[in-house]
Amino acid sequence: MSTIFNVDFIGTVAGLLTTVAFFPQVIKIWQSKCADDISYEMFVIFSIGVALWGVYGWEIHALPVIVTNLVTLFLAVLIITLKFVFRKKNS
Amino acid sequence: MSTIFNVDFIGTVAGLLTTVAFFPQVIKIWQSKCADDISYEMFVIFSIGVALWGVYGWEIHALPVIVTNLVTLFLAVLIITLKFVFRKKNS
């Protein structure tokens, strides 16, 4: 029982970190108004993957999987959008 | 049975996409020799999260979870390393 708790705890912390990680990237782009070094391909592929993780969470009825992946998807799409917006402004 | 297959398939594709996504970012940095717009904080926090996902996979004996997260961890640490290397060269 205590092992299960530990495993779930590790999974929860892991999920929170891989979601929270995208906030500093959003803030950095917002402050510098530049995202030229960010790869569109990375964030587009990653967004599709995260959306599928959300579908996976929906199918297995795992609310934490759905919520963390929805937040990550929002942040990844926001990064793509900011890169596009600031590229247009700079050119 | 067919639903389980579909769910596992969605999870597998999701896992592959969120891992493969990091390759174009590595290639972009390698080609441009610049990663100034990349957030150290994002990739450090993300790496810790991915490492914990690997531990989680180890604990639940899920080889695909271990392997995909080890590859993602390698790519994320590589991006951090390249950012550091090219920052030193440019300054």
Short mmCIF file of N, CA and C in Angstrom, two decimals:
data_model
loop_
_atom_site.label_atom_id
_atom_site.label_comp_id
_atom_site.label_asym_id
_atom_site.label_seq_id
_atom_site.Cartn_x
_atom_site.Cartn_y
_atom_site.Cartn_z
N MET A 1 0.84 -1.21 0.00
CA MET A 1 0.00 0.00 0.00
C MET A 1 0.87 1.26 0.00
N SER A 2 1.94 1.20 0.83
CA SER A 2 2.79 2.38 0.91
C SER A 2 3.61 2.52 -0.39
N THR A 3 3.89 1.36 -1.05
CA THR A 3 4.61 1.41 -2.32
C THR A 3 3.73 2.05 -3.38
N ILE A 4 2.45 1.66 -3.41
CA ILE A 4 1.49 2.24 -4.35
C ILE A 4 1.44 3.75 -4.15
N PHE A 5 1.38 4.18 -2.89
CA PHE A 5 1.34 5.61 -2.60
C PHE A 5 2.56 6.30 -3.18
N ASN A 6 3.74 5.69 -2.94
CA ASN A 6 4.97 6.30 -3.42
C ASN A 6 5.00 6.41 -4.94
N VAL A 7 4.55 5.34 -5.61
CA VAL A 7 4.54 5.32 -7.07
C VAL A 7 3.58 6.40 -7.61
N ASP A 8 2.39 6.47 -7.03
CA ASP A 8 1.42 7.49 -7.45
C ASP A 8 1.97 8.89 -7.19
N PHE A 9 2.66 9.03 -6.04
CA PHE A 9 3.24 10.34 -5.70
C PHE A 9 4.30 10.73 -6.73
N ILE A 10 5.15 9.77 -7.09
CA ILE A 10 6.19 10.03 -8.10
C ILE A 10 5.55 10.43 -9.42
N GLY A 11 4.51 9.71 -9.82
CA GLY A 11 3.81 10.01 -11.07
C GLY A 11 3.16 11.38 -11.05
N THR A 12 2.60 11.75 -9.90
CA THR A 12 1.94 13.05 -9.78
C THR A 12 2.95 14.19 -9.88
N VAL A 13 4.08 14.04 -9.14
CA VAL A 13 5.13 15.07 -9.19
C VAL A 13 5.71 15.16 -10.61
N ALA A 14 5.92 14.01 -11.24
CA ALA A 14 6.44 13.97 -12.61
C ALA A 14 5.49 14.72 -13.55
N GLY A 15 4.19 14.44 -13.45
CA GLY A 15 3.19 15.08 -14.30
C GLY A 15 3.12 16.59 -14.08
N LEU A 16 3.22 17.00 -12.81
CA LEU A 16 3.19 18.43 -12.50
C LEU A 16 4.41 19.14 -13.08
N LEU A 17 5.60 18.51 -12.93
CA LEU A 17 6.84 19.14 -13.41
C LEU A 17 6.86 19.28 -14.93
N THR A 18 6.44 18.22 -15.65
CA THR A 18 6.48 18.28 -17.12
C THR A 18 5.40 19.23 -17.67
N THR A 19 4.44 19.61 -16.83
CA THR A 19 3.45 20.62 -17.23
C THR A 19 3.94 22.02 -16.86
N VAL A 20 4.34 22.19 -15.59
CA VAL A 20 4.80 23.48 -15.06
C VAL A 20 6.01 24.01 -15.84
N ALA A 21 6.83 23.09 -16.36
CA ALA A 21 8.05 23.45 -17.08
C ALA A 21 7.81 24.47 -18.20
N PHE A 22 6.62 24.45 -18.81
CA PHE A 22 6.37 25.31 -19.96
C PHE A 22 6.10 26.77 -19.59
N PHE A 23 5.78 27.03 -18.33
CA PHE A 23 5.53 28.41 -17.90
C PHE A 23 6.75 29.32 -18.09
N PRO A 24 7.95 28.91 -17.60
CA PRO A 24 9.10 29.81 -17.79
C PRO A 24 9.41 30.08 -19.26
N GLN A 25 9.11 29.12 -20.16
CA GLN A 25 9.35 29.37 -21.59
C GLN A 25 8.38 30.42 -22.12
N VAL A 26 7.12 30.34 -21.69
CA VAL A 26 6.13 31.35 -22.10
C VAL A 26 6.55 32.73 -21.60
N ILE A 27 6.96 32.80 -20.32
CA ILE A 27 7.37 34.07 -19.71
C ILE A 27 8.59 34.65 -20.44
N LYS A 28 9.56 33.78 -20.75
CA LYS A 28 10.79 34.23 -21.43
C LYS A 28 10.46 34.84 -22.80
N ILE A 29 9.60 34.16 -23.57
CA ILE A 29 9.23 34.67 -24.90
C ILE A 29 8.46 35.99 -24.76
N TRP A 30 7.55 36.03 -23.78
CA TRP A 30 6.75 37.23 -23.57
C TRP A 30 7.62 38.43 -23.22
N GLN A 31 8.66 38.19 -22.42
CA GLN A 31 9.54 39.28 -21.99
C GLN A 31 10.49 39.72 -23.10
N SER A 32 11.05 38.75 -23.84
CA SER A 32 12.03 39.09 -24.89
C SER A 32 11.36 39.44 -26.22
N LYS A 33 10.08 39.08 -26.36
CA LYS A 33 9.33 39.29 -27.61
C LYS A 33 10.04 38.62 -28.79
N CYS A 34 10.70 37.50 -28.51
CA CYS A 34 11.44 36.79 -29.57
C CYS A 34 11.47 35.30 -29.27
N ALA A 35 11.22 34.50 -30.31
CA ALA A 35 11.25 33.05 -30.13
C ALA A 35 11.86 32.37 -31.36
N ASP A 36 12.82 33.08 -32.00
CA ASP A 36 13.40 32.58 -33.25
C ASP A 36 14.07 31.21 -33.08
N ASP A 37 14.67 30.97 -31.89
CA ASP A 37 15.41 29.71 -31.69
C ASP A 37 14.50 28.54 -31.33
N ILE A 38 13.23 28.84 -31.08
CA ILE A 38 12.26 27.78 -30.77
C ILE A 38 11.87 27.08 -32.06
N SER A 39 11.80 25.76 -32.04
CA SER A 39 11.43 24.99 -33.22
C SER A 39 9.91 24.82 -33.31
N TYR A 40 9.33 25.34 -34.42
CA TYR A 40 7.90 25.13 -34.68
C TYR A 40 7.59 23.62 -34.68
N GLU A 41 8.45 22.87 -35.38
CA GLU A 41 8.23 21.43 -35.53
C GLU A 41 8.12 20.77 -34.16
N MET A 42 9.05 21.12 -33.25
CA MET A 42 9.01 20.52 -31.92
C MET A 42 7.66 20.75 -31.25
N PHE A 43 7.22 22.01 -31.22
CA PHE A 43 6.01 22.32 -30.45
C PHE A 43 4.74 21.85 -31.14
N VAL A 44 4.75 21.77 -32.47
CA VAL A 44 3.58 21.22 -33.18
C VAL A 44 3.48 19.71 -32.91
N ILE A 45 4.59 18.99 -33.08
CA ILE A 45 4.58 17.53 -32.84
C ILE A 45 4.23 17.26 -31.38
N PHE A 46 4.85 18.05 -30.47
CA PHE A 46 4.61 17.87 -29.03
C PHE A 46 3.13 18.12 -28.70
N SER A 47 2.54 19.15 -29.32
CA SER A 47 1.12 19.48 -29.07
C SER A 47 0.21 18.33 -29.50
N ILE A 48 0.49 17.75 -30.67
CA ILE A 48 -0.32 16.61 -31.14
C ILE A 48 -0.19 15.45 -30.15
N GLY A 49 1.06 15.19 -29.71
CA GLY A 49 1.30 14.12 -28.74
C GLY A 49 0.56 14.34 -27.44
N VAL A 50 0.62 15.58 -26.93
CA VAL A 50 -0.04 15.92 -25.66
C VAL A 50 -1.57 15.81 -25.80
N ALA A 51 -2.09 16.23 -26.97
CA ALA A 51 -3.54 16.10 -27.22
C ALA A 51 -3.94 14.63 -27.18
N LEU A 52 -3.10 13.76 -27.77
CA LEU A 52 -3.38 12.32 -27.74
C LEU A 52 -3.30 11.77 -26.32
N TRP A 53 -2.35 12.31 -25.51
CA TRP A 53 -2.30 11.91 -24.09
C TRP A 53 -3.60 12.28 -23.40
N GLY A 54 -4.17 13.43 -23.76
CA GLY A 54 -5.45 13.85 -23.20
C GLY A 54 -6.57 12.89 -23.59
N VAL A 55 -6.57 12.46 -24.87
CA VAL A 55 -7.55 11.47 -25.35
C VAL A 55 -7.37 10.16 -24.58
N TYR A 56 -6.09 9.78 -24.41
CA TYR A 56 -5.77 8.56 -23.65
C TYR A 56 -6.33 8.65 -22.23
N GLY A 57 -6.11 9.80 -21.58
CA GLY A 57 -6.63 10.02 -20.22
C GLY A 57 -8.15 9.94 -20.17
N TRP A 58 -8.79 10.49 -21.22
CA TRP A 58 -10.24 10.44 -21.33
C TRP A 58 -10.73 8.98 -21.44
N GLU A 59 -10.03 8.21 -22.26
CA GLU A 59 -10.42 6.82 -22.50
C GLU A 59 -10.27 5.95 -21.25
N ILE A 60 -9.21 6.22 -20.47
CA ILE A 60 -9.00 5.41 -19.25
C ILE A 60 -9.61 6.09 -18.02
N HIS A 61 -10.36 7.19 -18.25
CA HIS A 61 -11.06 7.91 -17.18
C HIS A 61 -10.10 8.37 -16.07
N ALA A 62 -8.98 8.96 -16.50
CA ALA A 62 -7.99 9.45 -15.52
C ALA A 62 -7.97 10.98 -15.57
N LEU A 63 -8.70 11.61 -14.66
CA LEU A 63 -8.85 13.06 -14.67
C LEU A 63 -7.50 13.80 -14.58
N PRO A 64 -6.55 13.36 -13.72
CA PRO A 64 -5.27 14.08 -13.66
C PRO A 64 -4.54 14.07 -14.99
N VAL A 65 -4.62 12.94 -15.73
CA VAL A 65 -3.98 12.85 -17.04
C VAL A 65 -4.62 13.84 -18.02
N ILE A 66 -5.96 13.93 -17.96
CA ILE A 66 -6.68 14.86 -18.84
C ILE A 66 -6.29 16.31 -18.52
N VAL A 67 -6.36 16.66 -17.23
CA VAL A 67 -6.14 18.05 -16.82
C VAL A 67 -4.71 18.52 -17.10
N THR A 68 -3.70 17.72 -16.67
CA THR A 68 -2.31 18.14 -16.87
C THR A 68 -1.99 18.27 -18.36
N ASN A 69 -2.53 17.35 -19.17
CA ASN A 69 -2.24 17.42 -20.60
C ASN A 69 -2.98 18.55 -21.30
N LEU A 70 -4.18 18.90 -20.80
CA LEU A 70 -4.90 20.06 -21.36
C LEU A 70 -4.12 21.34 -21.08
N VAL A 71 -3.60 21.46 -19.84
CA VAL A 71 -2.81 22.66 -19.47
C VAL A 71 -1.54 22.71 -20.33
N THR A 72 -0.84 21.57 -20.47
CA THR A 72 0.38 21.52 -21.28
C THR A 72 0.06 21.87 -22.73
N LEU A 73 -1.06 21.35 -23.25
CA LEU A 73 -1.46 21.64 -24.63
C LEU A 73 -1.69 23.14 -24.81
N PHE A 74 -2.38 23.75 -23.84
CA PHE A 74 -2.63 25.20 -23.90
C PHE A 74 -1.31 25.97 -23.95
N LEU A 75 -0.36 25.59 -23.07
CA LEU A 75 0.93 26.30 -23.01
C LEU A 75 1.74 26.09 -24.29
N ALA A 76 1.72 24.87 -24.83
CA ALA A 76 2.49 24.58 -26.05
C ALA A 76 1.92 25.36 -27.24
N VAL A 77 0.59 25.40 -27.34
CA VAL A 77 -0.06 26.16 -28.43
C VAL A 77 0.19 27.66 -28.24
N LEU A 78 0.22 28.11 -26.98
CA LEU A 78 0.51 29.51 -26.69
C LEU A 78 1.93 29.88 -27.15
N ILE A 79 2.89 28.98 -26.92
CA ILE A 79 4.27 29.21 -27.36
C ILE A 79 4.34 29.30 -28.88
N ILE A 80 3.63 28.40 -29.58
CA ILE A 80 3.57 28.45 -31.05
C ILE A 80 2.98 29.79 -31.51
N THR A 81 1.90 30.21 -30.84
CA THR A 81 1.22 31.46 -31.20
C THR A 81 2.13 32.66 -30.96
N LEU A 82 2.81 32.69 -29.80
CA LEU A 82 3.70 33.81 -29.48
C LEU A 82 4.86 33.88 -30.48
N LYS A 83 5.39 32.71 -30.84
CA LYS A 83 6.49 32.68 -31.83
C LYS A 83 6.01 33.30 -33.15
N PHE A 84 4.80 32.94 -33.55
CA PHE A 84 4.24 33.47 -34.79
C PHE A 84 4.00 34.98 -34.69
N VAL A 85 3.41 35.41 -33.58
CA VAL A 85 3.08 36.83 -33.39
C VAL A 85 4.36 37.69 -33.40
N PHE A 86 5.37 37.28 -32.65
CA PHE A 86 6.58 38.10 -32.53
C PHE A 86 7.44 38.02 -33.78
N ARG A 87 7.32 36.94 -34.53
CA ARG A 87 8.02 36.84 -35.80
C ARG A 87 7.48 37.88 -36.78
N LYS A 88 6.15 37.98 -36.82
CA LYS A 88 5.52 38.95 -37.72
C LYS A 88 5.91 40.38 -37.35
N LYS A 89 5.94 40.65 -36.05
CA LYS A 89 6.25 42.01 -35.60
C LYS A 89 7.69 42.39 -35.91
N ASN A 90 8.61 41.41 -35.76
CA ASN A 90 10.03 41.70 -35.93
C ASN A 90 10.43 41.86 -37.40
N SER A 91 9.65 41.24 -38.31
CA SER A 91 10.05 41.26 -39.72
C SER A 91 9.50 42.49 -40.44
N MET B 1 -12.00 -5.72 -25.85
CA MET B 1 -10.63 -6.06 -26.28
C MET B 1 -10.14 -5.08 -27.36
N SER B 2 -11.06 -4.77 -28.29
CA SER B 2 -10.65 -3.85 -29.35
C SER B 2 -10.51 -2.43 -28.78
N THR B 3 -11.30 -2.11 -27.74
CA THR B 3 -11.18 -0.79 -27.11
C THR B 3 -9.83 -0.67 -26.41
N ILE B 4 -9.43 -1.73 -25.69
CA ILE B 4 -8.14 -1.74 -25.01
C ILE B 4 -7.01 -1.52 -26.02
N PHE B 5 -7.13 -2.20 -27.15
CA PHE B 5 -6.10 -2.06 -28.19
C PHE B 5 -6.03 -0.61 -28.64
N ASN B 6 -7.19 -0.01 -28.88
CA ASN B 6 -7.21 1.36 -29.35
C ASN B 6 -6.58 2.32 -28.33
N VAL B 7 -6.92 2.10 -27.05
CA VAL B 7 -6.39 2.95 -25.99
C VAL B 7 -4.87 2.81 -25.91
N ASP B 8 -4.38 1.58 -25.92
CA ASP B 8 -2.94 1.35 -25.89
C ASP B 8 -2.26 1.97 -27.11
N PHE B 9 -2.92 1.86 -28.25
CA PHE B 9 -2.37 2.42 -29.48
C PHE B 9 -2.25 3.94 -29.37
N ILE B 10 -3.32 4.58 -28.86
CA ILE B 10 -3.30 6.03 -28.67
C ILE B 10 -2.17 6.44 -27.72
N GLY B 11 -2.03 5.69 -26.62
CA GLY B 11 -0.97 5.97 -25.65
C GLY B 11 0.41 5.81 -26.25
N THR B 12 0.58 4.79 -27.09
CA THR B 12 1.88 4.53 -27.72
C THR B 12 2.23 5.65 -28.69
N VAL B 13 1.27 6.04 -29.53
CA VAL B 13 1.51 7.12 -30.49
C VAL B 13 1.79 8.43 -29.74
N ALA B 14 1.01 8.69 -28.68
CA ALA B 14 1.22 9.89 -27.87
C ALA B 14 2.64 9.91 -27.30
N GLY B 15 3.07 8.79 -26.74
CA GLY B 15 4.40 8.69 -26.14
C GLY B 15 5.51 8.88 -27.17
N LEU B 16 5.31 8.31 -28.35
CA LEU B 16 6.32 8.45 -29.41
C LEU B 16 6.41 9.91 -29.88
N LEU B 17 5.24 10.57 -30.04
CA LEU B 17 5.24 11.96 -30.53
C LEU B 17 5.89 12.91 -29.53
N THR B 18 5.56 12.76 -28.23
CA THR B 18 6.13 13.68 -27.23
C THR B 18 7.63 13.42 -27.01
N THR B 19 8.12 12.29 -27.49
CA THR B 19 9.57 12.02 -27.44
C THR B 19 10.24 12.52 -28.71
N VAL B 20 9.69 12.11 -29.87
CA VAL B 20 10.24 12.47 -31.18
C VAL B 20 10.28 13.99 -31.38
N ALA B 21 9.34 14.70 -30.76
CA ALA B 21 9.22 16.15 -30.91
C ALA B 21 10.53 16.89 -30.63
N PHE B 22 11.37 16.33 -29.74
CA PHE B 22 12.59 17.04 -29.34
C PHE B 22 13.70 16.99 -30.39
N PHE B 23 13.62 16.04 -31.32
CA PHE B 23 14.65 15.94 -32.36
C PHE B 23 14.76 17.21 -33.21
N PRO B 24 13.63 17.75 -33.76
CA PRO B 24 13.77 18.96 -34.58
C PRO B 24 14.35 20.15 -33.81
N GLN B 25 14.10 20.21 -32.48
CA GLN B 25 14.68 21.30 -31.68
C GLN B 25 16.19 21.14 -31.57
N VAL B 26 16.66 19.91 -31.37
CA VAL B 26 18.10 19.63 -31.31
C VAL B 26 18.74 20.00 -32.65
N ILE B 27 18.12 19.57 -33.76
CA ILE B 27 18.65 19.84 -35.10
C ILE B 27 18.70 21.35 -35.37
N LYS B 28 17.63 22.06 -34.98
CA LYS B 28 17.57 23.52 -35.20
C LYS B 28 18.71 24.23 -34.47
N ILE B 29 18.93 23.87 -33.20
CA ILE B 29 20.00 24.50 -32.42
C ILE B 29 21.36 24.15 -33.02
N TRP B 30 21.52 22.89 -33.43
CA TRP B 30 22.80 22.45 -33.99
C TRP B 30 23.12 23.22 -35.28
N GLN B 31 22.09 23.46 -36.09
CA GLN B 31 22.30 24.16 -37.36
C GLN B 31 22.55 25.66 -37.17
N SER B 32 21.77 26.27 -36.27
CA SER B 32 21.88 27.73 -36.09
C SER B 32 22.98 28.10 -35.10
N LYS B 33 23.46 27.12 -34.32
CA LYS B 33 24.46 27.34 -33.26
C LYS B 33 24.01 28.42 -32.27
N CYS B 34 22.70 28.47 -32.06
CA CYS B 34 22.16 29.49 -31.15
C CYS B 34 20.89 28.97 -30.49
N ALA B 35 20.78 29.20 -29.17
CA ALA B 35 19.59 28.75 -28.45
C ALA B 35 19.20 29.78 -27.39
N ASP B 36 19.46 31.06 -27.71
CA ASP B 36 19.22 32.12 -26.73
C ASP B 36 17.75 32.20 -26.28
N ASP B 37 16.82 31.89 -27.20
CA ASP B 37 15.40 32.03 -26.87
C ASP B 37 14.85 30.83 -26.09
N ILE B 38 15.68 29.78 -25.98
CA ILE B 38 15.27 28.59 -25.22
C ILE B 38 15.42 28.89 -23.73
N SER B 39 14.43 28.48 -22.95
CA SER B 39 14.47 28.71 -21.51
C SER B 39 15.18 27.56 -20.79
N TYR B 40 16.30 27.90 -20.09
CA TYR B 40 16.99 26.91 -19.26
C TYR B 40 16.01 26.30 -18.26
N GLU B 41 15.22 27.20 -17.62
CA GLU B 41 14.29 26.75 -16.57
C GLU B 41 13.34 25.70 -17.12
N MET B 42 12.79 25.96 -18.33
CA MET B 42 11.87 24.99 -18.90
C MET B 42 12.52 23.61 -19.02
N PHE B 43 13.70 23.57 -19.64
CA PHE B 43 14.31 22.27 -19.94
C PHE B 43 14.87 21.58 -18.69
N VAL B 44 15.28 22.37 -17.69
CA VAL B 44 15.75 21.76 -16.43
C VAL B 44 14.57 21.14 -15.68
N ILE B 45 13.48 21.92 -15.54
CA ILE B 45 12.29 21.40 -14.84
C ILE B 45 11.73 20.20 -15.61
N PHE B 46 11.68 20.32 -16.94
CA PHE B 46 11.15 19.25 -17.78
C PHE B 46 12.00 17.98 -17.63
N SER B 47 13.33 18.15 -17.59
CA SER B 47 14.24 17.00 -17.45
C SER B 47 14.01 16.27 -16.13
N ILE B 48 13.84 17.04 -15.05
CA ILE B 48 13.58 16.42 -13.73
C ILE B 48 12.26 15.64 -13.79
N GLY B 49 11.23 16.26 -14.41
CA GLY B 49 9.93 15.60 -14.55
C GLY B 49 10.02 14.31 -15.36
N VAL B 50 10.75 14.37 -16.47
CA VAL B 50 10.91 13.20 -17.34
C VAL B 50 11.69 12.10 -16.61
N ALA B 51 12.73 12.50 -15.84
CA ALA B 51 13.49 11.51 -15.06
C ALA B 51 12.56 10.81 -14.06
N LEU B 52 11.66 11.59 -13.44
CA LEU B 52 10.70 10.99 -12.49
C LEU B 52 9.71 10.08 -13.21
N TRP B 53 9.31 10.45 -14.46
CA TRP B 53 8.47 9.55 -15.26
C TRP B 53 9.20 8.23 -15.51
N GLY B 54 10.51 8.31 -15.71
CA GLY B 54 11.32 7.10 -15.90
C GLY B 54 11.31 6.24 -14.64
N VAL B 55 11.46 6.89 -13.47
CA VAL B 55 11.41 6.18 -12.18
C VAL B 55 10.03 5.53 -12.01
N TYR B 56 8.99 6.30 -12.37
CA TYR B 56 7.62 5.80 -12.31
C TYR B 56 7.46 4.55 -13.19
N GLY B 57 7.98 4.62 -14.41
CA GLY B 57 7.93 3.47 -15.32
C GLY B 57 8.67 2.26 -14.76
N TRP B 58 9.81 2.53 -14.11
CA TRP B 58 10.60 1.47 -13.46
C TRP B 58 9.78 0.81 -12.36
N GLU B 59 9.11 1.63 -11.55
CA GLU B 59 8.35 1.13 -10.40
C GLU B 59 7.15 0.28 -10.84
N ILE B 60 6.51 0.68 -11.95
CA ILE B 60 5.34 -0.08 -12.41
C ILE B 60 5.74 -1.11 -13.49
N HIS B 61 7.06 -1.26 -13.70
CA HIS B 61 7.60 -2.25 -14.63
C HIS B 61 7.04 -2.07 -16.05
N ALA B 62 7.02 -0.82 -16.50
CA ALA B 62 6.52 -0.53 -17.85
C ALA B 62 7.69 -0.09 -18.73
N LEU B 63 8.24 -1.03 -19.50
CA LEU B 63 9.42 -0.77 -20.31
C LEU B 63 9.24 0.39 -21.30
N PRO B 64 8.09 0.48 -22.00
CA PRO B 64 7.92 1.61 -22.94
C PRO B 64 8.01 2.97 -22.24
N VAL B 65 7.46 3.05 -21.02
CA VAL B 65 7.52 4.30 -20.25
C VAL B 65 8.97 4.63 -19.90
N ILE B 66 9.73 3.60 -19.51
CA ILE B 66 11.15 3.81 -19.18
C ILE B 66 11.93 4.27 -20.40
N VAL B 67 11.79 3.55 -21.51
CA VAL B 67 12.58 3.81 -22.72
C VAL B 67 12.27 5.20 -23.32
N THR B 68 10.95 5.50 -23.52
CA THR B 68 10.61 6.79 -24.13
C THR B 68 11.08 7.96 -23.26
N ASN B 69 10.96 7.79 -21.93
CA ASN B 69 11.38 8.89 -21.05
C ASN B 69 12.89 9.02 -20.96
N LEU B 70 13.62 7.90 -21.09
CA LEU B 70 15.08 7.97 -21.11
C LEU B 70 15.55 8.71 -22.37
N VAL B 71 14.91 8.41 -23.51
CA VAL B 71 15.27 9.09 -24.77
C VAL B 71 14.95 10.59 -24.66
N THR B 72 13.76 10.91 -24.13
CA THR B 72 13.37 12.31 -23.96
C THR B 72 14.33 13.03 -23.02
N LEU B 73 14.71 12.35 -21.92
CA LEU B 73 15.66 12.93 -20.96
C LEU B 73 16.99 13.24 -21.65
N PHE B 74 17.47 12.29 -22.46
CA PHE B 74 18.73 12.48 -23.18
C PHE B 74 18.64 13.72 -24.09
N LEU B 75 17.53 13.84 -24.84
CA LEU B 75 17.36 14.96 -25.76
C LEU B 75 17.23 16.28 -25.03
N ALA B 76 16.50 16.29 -23.91
CA ALA B 76 16.32 17.52 -23.14
C ALA B 76 17.65 17.99 -22.54
N VAL B 77 18.43 17.05 -22.01
CA VAL B 77 19.74 17.39 -21.44
C VAL B 77 20.69 17.84 -22.56
N LEU B 78 20.55 17.22 -23.74
CA LEU B 78 21.37 17.62 -24.90
C LEU B 78 21.06 19.07 -25.29
N ILE B 79 19.78 19.45 -25.27
CA ILE B 79 19.38 20.82 -25.60
C ILE B 79 19.97 21.81 -24.59
N ILE B 80 19.92 21.45 -23.31
CA ILE B 80 20.51 22.29 -22.26
C ILE B 80 22.01 22.44 -22.51
N THR B 81 22.68 21.33 -22.84
CA THR B 81 24.12 21.33 -23.08
C THR B 81 24.47 22.18 -24.29
N LEU B 82 23.71 22.02 -25.40
CA LEU B 82 23.97 22.79 -26.62
C LEU B 82 23.77 24.28 -26.37
N LYS B 83 22.72 24.62 -25.61
CA LYS B 83 22.47 26.04 -25.28
C LYS B 83 23.67 26.60 -24.53
N PHE B 84 24.19 25.83 -23.58
CA PHE B 84 25.35 26.28 -22.80
C PHE B 84 26.59 26.42 -23.69
N VAL B 85 26.85 25.41 -24.52
CA VAL B 85 28.04 25.41 -25.38
C VAL B 85 28.01 26.60 -26.34
N PHE B 86 26.87 26.82 -27.01
CA PHE B 86 26.81 27.87 -28.03
C PHE B 86 26.74 29.26 -27.40
N ARG B 87 26.25 29.34 -26.16
CA ARG B 87 26.26 30.63 -25.46
C ARG B 87 27.70 31.05 -25.20
N LYS B 88 28.53 30.08 -24.75
CA LYS B 88 29.93 30.38 -24.45
C LYS B 88 30.67 30.82 -25.71
N LYS B 89 30.40 30.14 -26.82
CA LYS B 89 31.10 30.45 -28.07
C LYS B 89 30.74 31.83 -28.60
N ASN B 90 29.46 32.20 -28.43
CA ASN B 90 28.97 33.47 -28.99
C ASN B 90 29.42 34.68 -28.17
N SER B 91 29.69 34.45 -26.88
CA SER B 91 30.02 35.60 -26.01
C SER B 91 31.51 35.92 -26.03
#
